[in-house]
Short mmCIF file of N, CA and C in Angstrom, two decimals:
data_model
loop_
_atom_site.label_atom_id
_atom_site.label_comp_id
_atom_site.label_asym_id
_atom_site.label_seq_id
_atom_site.Cartn_x
_atom_site.Cartn_y
_atom_site.Cartn_z
N UNK A 109 -105.59 -71.45 86.56
CA UNK A 109 -105.34 -70.19 85.91
C UNK A 109 -104.36 -70.53 84.74
N UNK A 110 -104.59 -70.25 83.54
CA UNK A 110 -103.78 -70.19 82.43
C UNK A 110 -102.73 -69.09 82.41
N UNK A 111 -101.56 -69.46 82.23
CA UNK A 111 -100.44 -68.49 82.09
C UNK A 111 -100.41 -67.81 80.74
N UNK A 112 -100.33 -66.49 80.80
CA UNK A 112 -100.31 -65.70 79.57
C UNK A 112 -99.51 -64.46 79.65
N UNK A 113 -98.97 -63.98 78.53
CA UNK A 113 -98.23 -62.79 78.62
C UNK A 113 -98.75 -61.92 77.50
N UNK A 114 -98.90 -60.60 77.86
CA UNK A 114 -99.46 -59.71 76.75
C UNK A 114 -98.59 -58.35 76.88
N UNK A 115 -98.53 -57.73 75.60
CA UNK A 115 -98.00 -56.38 75.58
C UNK A 115 -98.77 -55.32 76.29
N UNK A 116 -98.09 -54.44 76.91
CA UNK A 116 -98.66 -53.22 77.67
C UNK A 116 -98.96 -52.24 76.71
N UNK A 117 -100.23 -51.92 76.52
CA UNK A 117 -100.80 -50.72 75.61
C UNK A 117 -100.02 -49.47 76.00
N UNK A 118 -99.52 -48.89 75.03
CA UNK A 118 -98.77 -47.56 75.26
C UNK A 118 -97.35 -47.77 75.53
N UNK A 119 -96.91 -48.98 75.74
CA UNK A 119 -95.68 -49.35 76.13
C UNK A 119 -95.14 -50.67 75.44
N UNK A 120 -94.87 -50.46 74.07
CA UNK A 120 -94.80 -51.72 73.21
C UNK A 120 -93.51 -52.40 73.45
N UNK A 121 -92.65 -51.86 74.26
CA UNK A 121 -91.40 -52.64 74.57
C UNK A 121 -91.52 -53.37 75.81
N UNK A 122 -92.77 -53.50 76.39
CA UNK A 122 -92.94 -54.11 77.75
C UNK A 122 -94.13 -55.16 77.60
N UNK A 123 -94.04 -56.22 78.38
CA UNK A 123 -95.10 -57.12 78.62
C UNK A 123 -95.37 -57.47 79.94
N UNK A 124 -96.58 -57.95 80.25
CA UNK A 124 -96.98 -58.22 81.63
C UNK A 124 -97.69 -59.61 81.62
N UNK A 125 -97.49 -60.46 82.69
CA UNK A 125 -98.08 -61.73 82.63
C UNK A 125 -99.08 -61.88 83.63
N UNK A 126 -100.00 -63.01 83.59
CA UNK A 126 -100.89 -63.20 84.55
C UNK A 126 -100.58 -63.42 86.01
N UNK A 127 -99.14 -63.57 86.26
CA UNK A 127 -98.65 -63.78 87.50
C UNK A 127 -98.31 -62.37 88.29
N UNK A 128 -98.31 -61.24 87.49
CA UNK A 128 -98.17 -60.10 88.07
C UNK A 128 -96.54 -59.66 87.67
N UNK A 129 -95.98 -60.31 86.80
CA UNK A 129 -94.66 -59.93 86.36
C UNK A 129 -94.65 -58.89 85.18
N UNK A 130 -93.58 -57.93 85.19
CA UNK A 130 -93.48 -57.04 84.02
C UNK A 130 -92.10 -57.43 83.35
N UNK A 131 -92.07 -57.46 81.93
CA UNK A 131 -90.96 -57.74 81.28
C UNK A 131 -90.57 -56.54 80.28
N UNK A 132 -89.37 -56.42 80.12
CA UNK A 132 -88.84 -55.41 79.04
C UNK A 132 -88.42 -56.30 77.85
N UNK A 133 -88.86 -55.93 76.66
CA UNK A 133 -88.34 -56.60 75.50
C UNK A 133 -87.12 -55.89 74.94
N UNK A 134 -86.59 -54.83 75.53
CA UNK A 134 -85.47 -54.07 75.11
C UNK A 134 -84.44 -54.59 75.89
N UNK A 135 -83.33 -55.25 75.35
CA UNK A 135 -82.16 -55.82 75.99
C UNK A 135 -81.21 -54.80 76.59
N UNK A 136 -81.43 -53.58 76.29
CA UNK A 136 -80.55 -52.55 76.63
C UNK A 136 -81.04 -51.96 78.09
N UNK A 137 -82.15 -52.28 78.52
CA UNK A 137 -82.63 -51.90 79.80
C UNK A 137 -81.69 -52.57 80.94
N UNK A 138 -81.35 -51.47 81.72
CA UNK A 138 -80.22 -51.99 82.87
C UNK A 138 -80.82 -52.58 84.14
N UNK A 139 -82.24 -52.61 84.36
CA UNK A 139 -82.91 -53.20 85.43
C UNK A 139 -83.70 -54.55 85.23
N UNK A 140 -82.99 -55.32 84.33
CA UNK A 140 -83.46 -56.51 83.99
C UNK A 140 -82.86 -57.66 84.75
N UNK A 141 -83.58 -58.81 84.98
CA UNK A 141 -83.00 -59.98 85.23
C UNK A 141 -82.67 -60.79 84.03
N UNK A 142 -82.07 -61.87 83.90
CA UNK A 142 -81.68 -62.63 82.68
C UNK A 142 -82.91 -62.94 81.74
N UNK A 143 -84.09 -62.98 82.28
CA UNK A 143 -85.34 -63.36 81.54
C UNK A 143 -85.92 -62.06 81.03
N UNK A 144 -85.57 -60.87 81.34
CA UNK A 144 -86.07 -59.66 80.87
C UNK A 144 -87.11 -59.04 82.10
N UNK A 145 -87.16 -59.85 83.19
CA UNK A 145 -88.17 -59.33 84.13
C UNK A 145 -87.74 -58.06 84.83
N UNK A 146 -88.51 -57.04 84.88
CA UNK A 146 -88.16 -55.82 85.47
C UNK A 146 -88.27 -56.02 87.19
N UNK A 147 -87.38 -55.40 87.81
CA UNK A 147 -87.41 -55.19 89.26
C UNK A 147 -88.40 -54.31 89.64
N UNK A 148 -89.21 -54.69 90.61
CA UNK A 148 -90.35 -53.83 91.15
C UNK A 148 -89.80 -53.16 92.27
N UNK A 149 -90.66 -52.07 92.69
CA UNK A 149 -90.38 -51.42 93.94
C UNK A 149 -91.62 -51.15 94.66
N UNK A 150 -91.61 -51.04 95.97
CA UNK A 150 -92.77 -50.79 96.83
C UNK A 150 -93.06 -49.38 96.88
N UNK A 151 -94.12 -48.76 96.48
CA UNK A 151 -94.45 -47.43 96.47
C UNK A 151 -95.74 -47.09 97.35
N UNK A 152 -95.86 -45.88 97.59
CA UNK A 152 -97.14 -45.42 98.16
C UNK A 152 -97.54 -46.20 99.47
N UNK A 153 -98.75 -46.73 99.43
CA UNK A 153 -99.26 -47.51 100.55
C UNK A 153 -98.94 -48.92 100.49
N UNK A 154 -97.91 -49.40 99.98
CA UNK A 154 -97.41 -50.62 99.76
C UNK A 154 -97.66 -51.50 98.45
N UNK A 155 -97.96 -50.70 97.57
CA UNK A 155 -98.14 -51.36 96.14
C UNK A 155 -96.78 -51.52 95.39
N UNK A 156 -96.82 -52.54 94.53
CA UNK A 156 -95.66 -52.85 93.78
C UNK A 156 -95.77 -51.94 92.39
N UNK A 157 -94.55 -51.41 92.08
CA UNK A 157 -94.68 -50.61 90.75
C UNK A 157 -93.44 -50.97 90.09
N UNK A 158 -93.45 -50.48 88.78
CA UNK A 158 -92.30 -50.52 87.87
C UNK A 158 -92.22 -49.21 87.21
N UNK A 159 -91.05 -48.91 86.69
CA UNK A 159 -90.86 -47.70 85.78
C UNK A 159 -90.83 -48.11 84.42
N UNK A 160 -91.83 -47.50 83.71
CA UNK A 160 -91.91 -47.67 82.16
C UNK A 160 -91.44 -46.56 81.27
N UNK A 161 -90.84 -46.86 80.20
CA UNK A 161 -90.38 -45.82 79.34
C UNK A 161 -91.26 -45.75 78.00
N UNK A 162 -91.89 -44.63 77.69
CA UNK A 162 -92.76 -44.65 76.58
C UNK A 162 -92.10 -44.05 75.51
N UNK A 163 -92.89 -43.25 74.69
CA UNK A 163 -92.36 -42.63 73.55
C UNK A 163 -91.58 -41.27 73.91
N UNK A 164 -91.87 -40.77 75.02
CA UNK A 164 -91.25 -39.62 75.53
C UNK A 164 -89.77 -39.80 76.16
N UNK A 165 -89.56 -41.09 76.39
CA UNK A 165 -88.23 -41.57 76.95
C UNK A 165 -88.09 -41.17 78.30
N UNK A 166 -89.25 -40.64 78.98
CA UNK A 166 -89.11 -40.33 80.50
C UNK A 166 -89.89 -41.49 81.09
N UNK A 167 -89.31 -41.84 82.36
CA UNK A 167 -89.98 -42.96 83.12
C UNK A 167 -91.24 -42.48 83.69
N UNK A 168 -92.25 -43.47 83.67
CA UNK A 168 -93.48 -43.45 84.34
C UNK A 168 -93.67 -44.42 85.37
N UNK A 169 -93.79 -44.09 86.65
CA UNK A 169 -94.01 -45.22 87.62
C UNK A 169 -95.47 -45.73 87.52
N UNK A 170 -95.67 -46.96 87.44
CA UNK A 170 -97.00 -47.54 87.31
C UNK A 170 -97.23 -48.77 88.04
N UNK A 171 -98.37 -48.67 88.78
CA UNK A 171 -98.68 -49.82 89.65
C UNK A 171 -98.82 -51.10 88.97
N UNK A 172 -98.37 -52.27 89.43
CA UNK A 172 -98.33 -53.52 88.61
C UNK A 172 -99.90 -53.96 88.56
N UNK A 173 -100.52 -53.74 89.65
CA UNK A 173 -101.91 -54.35 89.64
C UNK A 173 -102.70 -53.75 88.48
N UNK A 174 -102.57 -52.42 88.32
CA UNK A 174 -103.19 -51.70 87.23
C UNK A 174 -102.80 -52.19 85.80
N UNK A 175 -101.46 -52.46 85.65
CA UNK A 175 -101.15 -53.00 84.33
C UNK A 175 -101.58 -54.34 84.06
N UNK A 176 -101.67 -55.24 85.08
CA UNK A 176 -102.28 -56.69 84.80
C UNK A 176 -103.68 -56.54 84.50
N UNK A 177 -104.42 -55.66 85.32
CA UNK A 177 -105.81 -55.54 85.05
C UNK A 177 -106.17 -55.17 83.63
N UNK A 178 -105.48 -54.06 83.37
CA UNK A 178 -105.74 -53.50 81.85
C UNK A 178 -105.33 -54.48 80.82
N UNK A 179 -104.21 -55.21 81.02
CA UNK A 179 -103.84 -56.08 79.82
C UNK A 179 -104.70 -57.24 79.75
N UNK A 180 -105.30 -57.85 80.90
CA UNK A 180 -105.98 -59.09 80.83
C UNK A 180 -107.57 -58.89 81.05
N UNK A 181 -108.08 -57.66 81.46
CA UNK A 181 -109.44 -57.51 81.64
C UNK A 181 -109.95 -56.42 80.70
N UNK A 182 -109.70 -55.17 81.20
CA UNK A 182 -110.21 -53.94 80.40
C UNK A 182 -109.59 -52.71 80.93
N UNK A 183 -109.88 -51.66 80.34
CA UNK A 183 -109.48 -50.35 80.83
C UNK A 183 -110.21 -50.16 82.23
N UNK A 184 -109.66 -49.43 83.14
CA UNK A 184 -110.28 -49.08 84.35
C UNK A 184 -111.19 -47.93 84.34
N UNK A 185 -112.47 -48.00 84.40
CA UNK A 185 -113.40 -46.92 84.27
C UNK A 185 -113.12 -45.88 85.30
N UNK A 186 -113.50 -44.67 85.00
CA UNK A 186 -113.43 -43.50 86.01
C UNK A 186 -114.22 -43.87 87.19
N UNK A 187 -113.83 -43.53 88.37
CA UNK A 187 -114.33 -43.89 89.68
C UNK A 187 -114.22 -45.33 90.16
N UNK A 188 -113.49 -46.14 89.37
CA UNK A 188 -113.23 -47.55 89.91
C UNK A 188 -111.81 -47.81 90.13
N UNK A 189 -111.61 -48.84 91.02
CA UNK A 189 -110.28 -49.07 91.49
C UNK A 189 -110.06 -50.67 91.32
N UNK A 190 -108.76 -50.99 91.38
CA UNK A 190 -108.49 -52.41 91.31
C UNK A 190 -108.15 -52.78 92.85
N UNK A 191 -108.97 -53.86 93.22
CA UNK A 191 -108.80 -54.41 94.63
C UNK A 191 -108.01 -55.74 94.53
N UNK A 192 -107.27 -55.82 95.58
CA UNK A 192 -106.60 -57.14 95.92
C UNK A 192 -107.40 -57.91 96.66
N UNK A 193 -107.88 -58.89 96.26
CA UNK A 193 -109.02 -59.80 96.78
C UNK A 193 -108.56 -60.25 98.24
N UNK A 194 -107.38 -60.81 98.29
CA UNK A 194 -106.78 -61.24 99.60
C UNK A 194 -105.99 -60.06 100.43
N UNK A 195 -106.11 -58.91 100.08
CA UNK A 195 -105.69 -57.81 100.79
C UNK A 195 -104.03 -57.69 100.80
N UNK A 196 -103.42 -58.63 100.00
CA UNK A 196 -101.98 -58.48 99.85
C UNK A 196 -101.60 -57.68 98.61
N UNK A 197 -101.19 -56.43 98.77
CA UNK A 197 -101.01 -55.64 97.67
C UNK A 197 -99.69 -55.86 96.89
N UNK A 198 -98.97 -56.99 97.28
CA UNK A 198 -97.94 -57.41 96.39
C UNK A 198 -98.25 -58.76 95.61
N UNK A 199 -99.36 -59.17 95.88
CA UNK A 199 -100.04 -60.27 95.08
C UNK A 199 -100.76 -59.85 93.78
N UNK A 200 -100.08 -59.62 92.74
CA UNK A 200 -100.59 -58.96 91.62
C UNK A 200 -101.06 -60.03 90.43
N UNK A 201 -101.30 -61.24 90.89
CA UNK A 201 -101.83 -62.30 89.95
C UNK A 201 -103.22 -61.87 89.52
N UNK A 202 -103.66 -62.01 88.30
CA UNK A 202 -104.84 -61.66 87.89
C UNK A 202 -105.97 -62.35 88.55
N UNK A 203 -105.93 -63.53 89.07
CA UNK A 203 -106.82 -64.13 89.83
C UNK A 203 -107.04 -63.42 91.21
N UNK A 204 -106.26 -62.47 91.69
CA UNK A 204 -106.34 -61.91 92.96
C UNK A 204 -106.80 -60.58 92.82
N UNK A 205 -107.14 -60.10 91.68
CA UNK A 205 -107.57 -58.66 91.37
C UNK A 205 -109.07 -58.61 90.99
N UNK A 206 -109.73 -57.51 91.38
CA UNK A 206 -111.21 -57.36 91.11
C UNK A 206 -111.33 -55.86 90.99
N UNK A 207 -112.33 -55.60 90.06
CA UNK A 207 -112.76 -54.15 89.92
C UNK A 207 -113.79 -53.72 90.92
N UNK A 208 -113.55 -52.71 91.63
CA UNK A 208 -114.60 -52.25 92.70
C UNK A 208 -114.74 -50.79 92.59
N UNK A 209 -115.84 -50.20 92.89
CA UNK A 209 -116.00 -48.69 92.99
C UNK A 209 -114.95 -48.36 94.26
N UNK A 210 -114.69 -47.17 94.20
CA UNK A 210 -113.83 -46.55 95.23
C UNK A 210 -114.47 -46.58 96.59
N UNK A 211 -115.94 -46.40 96.72
CA UNK A 211 -116.64 -46.47 98.02
C UNK A 211 -116.58 -47.96 98.54
N UNK A 212 -116.72 -48.88 97.57
CA UNK A 212 -116.83 -50.43 98.01
C UNK A 212 -115.42 -50.73 98.46
N UNK A 213 -114.40 -50.32 97.84
CA UNK A 213 -113.08 -50.68 98.19
C UNK A 213 -112.70 -50.18 99.48
N UNK A 214 -113.09 -48.87 99.89
CA UNK A 214 -112.97 -48.23 101.21
C UNK A 214 -113.79 -48.96 102.24
N UNK A 215 -114.97 -49.31 101.93
CA UNK A 215 -115.66 -50.18 102.83
C UNK A 215 -115.07 -51.59 103.10
N UNK A 216 -114.49 -52.10 102.25
CA UNK A 216 -113.88 -53.51 102.40
C UNK A 216 -112.66 -53.20 103.29
N UNK A 217 -111.83 -52.13 102.95
CA UNK A 217 -110.70 -51.85 103.87
C UNK A 217 -111.12 -51.65 105.24
N UNK A 218 -112.24 -50.77 105.40
CA UNK A 218 -112.82 -50.39 106.71
C UNK A 218 -113.15 -51.65 107.56
N UNK A 219 -113.92 -52.55 106.93
CA UNK A 219 -114.34 -53.71 107.68
C UNK A 219 -113.21 -54.70 107.81
N UNK A 220 -112.20 -54.77 106.93
CA UNK A 220 -111.06 -55.68 107.27
C UNK A 220 -110.33 -55.20 108.48
N UNK A 221 -110.24 -53.90 108.74
CA UNK A 221 -109.58 -53.36 109.94
C UNK A 221 -110.38 -53.73 111.17
N UNK A 222 -111.56 -54.35 111.12
CA UNK A 222 -112.42 -54.57 112.41
C UNK A 222 -113.11 -53.31 112.68
N UNK A 223 -113.34 -52.33 111.83
CA UNK A 223 -114.19 -51.24 112.25
C UNK A 223 -115.63 -51.56 112.35
N UNK A 224 -116.03 -52.57 111.67
CA UNK A 224 -117.57 -52.89 111.70
C UNK A 224 -117.86 -53.49 113.06
N UNK A 225 -116.91 -54.19 113.64
CA UNK A 225 -117.18 -54.78 115.00
C UNK A 225 -117.12 -53.72 116.02
N UNK A 226 -116.27 -52.73 115.84
CA UNK A 226 -116.05 -51.44 116.78
C UNK A 226 -117.42 -50.68 116.66
N UNK A 227 -117.97 -50.51 115.42
CA UNK A 227 -119.15 -49.77 115.05
C UNK A 227 -120.25 -50.25 116.07
N UNK A 228 -120.43 -51.59 116.14
CA UNK A 228 -121.51 -52.31 116.95
C UNK A 228 -121.37 -51.88 118.38
N UNK A 229 -120.01 -51.83 118.71
CA UNK A 229 -119.76 -51.64 120.19
C UNK A 229 -119.95 -50.00 120.62
N UNK A 230 -119.67 -49.20 119.61
CA UNK A 230 -119.90 -47.82 119.81
C UNK A 230 -121.47 -47.54 119.74
N UNK A 231 -122.18 -48.17 118.98
CA UNK A 231 -123.69 -48.00 119.02
C UNK A 231 -124.27 -48.50 120.38
N UNK A 232 -123.73 -49.58 120.96
CA UNK A 232 -124.24 -50.08 122.26
C UNK A 232 -123.90 -49.19 123.19
N UNK A 233 -122.58 -48.64 123.23
CA UNK A 233 -122.26 -47.65 124.31
C UNK A 233 -122.93 -46.37 124.15
N UNK A 234 -123.31 -45.89 123.05
CA UNK A 234 -123.99 -44.76 122.87
C UNK A 234 -125.48 -44.88 123.43
N UNK A 235 -126.04 -46.11 123.29
CA UNK A 235 -127.32 -46.37 123.66
C UNK A 235 -127.35 -46.50 125.24
N UNK A 236 -126.15 -46.97 125.78
CA UNK A 236 -126.15 -46.94 127.35
C UNK A 236 -125.80 -45.67 127.96
N UNK A 237 -125.55 -44.54 127.17
CA UNK A 237 -125.40 -43.25 127.71
C UNK A 237 -124.00 -42.80 127.81
N UNK A 238 -123.01 -43.48 127.38
CA UNK A 238 -121.71 -43.11 127.55
C UNK A 238 -121.38 -41.95 126.53
N UNK A 239 -120.42 -40.99 127.24
CA UNK A 239 -120.20 -39.81 126.27
C UNK A 239 -119.16 -40.13 125.12
N UNK A 240 -119.34 -39.23 124.17
CA UNK A 240 -118.43 -39.57 122.87
C UNK A 240 -116.90 -39.45 123.28
N UNK A 241 -116.63 -38.58 124.24
CA UNK A 241 -115.15 -38.57 124.74
C UNK A 241 -114.84 -39.85 125.22
N UNK A 242 -115.64 -40.34 126.23
CA UNK A 242 -115.27 -41.63 126.89
C UNK A 242 -115.13 -42.71 125.82
N UNK A 243 -116.00 -42.83 124.84
CA UNK A 243 -115.87 -43.81 123.82
C UNK A 243 -114.69 -43.74 122.96
N UNK A 244 -114.36 -42.49 122.64
CA UNK A 244 -113.22 -42.20 121.84
C UNK A 244 -111.93 -42.61 122.50
N UNK A 245 -111.88 -42.24 123.69
CA UNK A 245 -110.64 -42.50 124.59
C UNK A 245 -110.52 -44.02 124.76
N UNK A 246 -111.52 -44.76 125.03
CA UNK A 246 -111.52 -46.26 125.33
C UNK A 246 -111.41 -47.13 124.18
N UNK A 247 -111.97 -46.63 122.98
CA UNK A 247 -112.03 -47.56 121.86
C UNK A 247 -110.88 -47.06 120.71
N UNK A 248 -110.22 -45.90 120.92
CA UNK A 248 -109.27 -45.39 120.10
C UNK A 248 -109.77 -45.09 118.72
N UNK A 249 -110.97 -44.37 118.76
CA UNK A 249 -111.56 -43.80 117.46
C UNK A 249 -111.83 -42.41 117.75
N UNK A 250 -111.92 -41.79 116.50
CA UNK A 250 -112.31 -40.25 116.62
C UNK A 250 -113.71 -40.04 117.16
N UNK A 251 -113.86 -38.79 117.69
CA UNK A 251 -115.20 -38.32 118.08
C UNK A 251 -116.01 -38.03 116.92
N UNK A 252 -115.40 -37.79 115.91
CA UNK A 252 -115.97 -37.41 114.49
C UNK A 252 -116.63 -38.75 114.02
N UNK A 253 -115.79 -39.69 114.04
CA UNK A 253 -116.40 -41.08 113.66
C UNK A 253 -117.68 -41.58 114.54
N UNK A 254 -117.42 -41.35 115.84
CA UNK A 254 -118.51 -41.74 116.86
C UNK A 254 -119.91 -40.87 116.41
N UNK A 255 -119.73 -39.57 116.02
CA UNK A 255 -120.74 -38.65 115.68
C UNK A 255 -121.47 -39.15 114.42
N UNK A 256 -120.64 -39.60 113.46
CA UNK A 256 -121.28 -40.12 112.23
C UNK A 256 -122.08 -41.29 112.51
N UNK A 257 -121.52 -42.26 113.31
CA UNK A 257 -122.37 -43.29 113.63
C UNK A 257 -123.72 -42.97 114.36
N UNK A 258 -123.52 -41.99 115.25
CA UNK A 258 -124.67 -41.43 115.98
C UNK A 258 -125.70 -40.87 115.16
N UNK A 259 -125.44 -40.14 114.21
CA UNK A 259 -126.25 -39.46 113.14
C UNK A 259 -126.62 -40.50 111.97
N UNK A 260 -126.15 -41.69 111.99
CA UNK A 260 -126.48 -42.50 111.00
C UNK A 260 -125.66 -42.28 109.59
N UNK A 261 -124.59 -41.69 109.63
CA UNK A 261 -123.90 -41.41 108.36
C UNK A 261 -122.72 -42.45 108.23
N UNK A 262 -122.75 -43.31 109.13
CA UNK A 262 -121.85 -44.51 109.14
C UNK A 262 -122.56 -45.69 109.61
#
């Protein structure tokens, strides 16, 4: 992967690189390291973010993965999300990011957590006549999820 840095659209005093680092070009910013790199913080569900100041001079917290994608790939279309290929939300290298629909991203997360394996067990137990309550209690899944599998919605 070739190393590059690009200006962040809408935030002309900032740049982002292909490794997932964000830099300020304004040397008056107090949250800088000696090379201008901004310190990131962990927000929400474990994503790295930085605060950027635009023309309004009010800070806006932005996910680094989104900044990297938009700088080096394209704007993020409505209904699409940026997925971390290796599931590490702190690895914001451009090579670790991909564009996915919200549905596909949720399915990937669902499968990563082992739900697809549990789903097969639930189908087997339903076929053997076990009650939804019994399955729920023993597999630690909701009865609603079991009902969705039973009706074919999952």
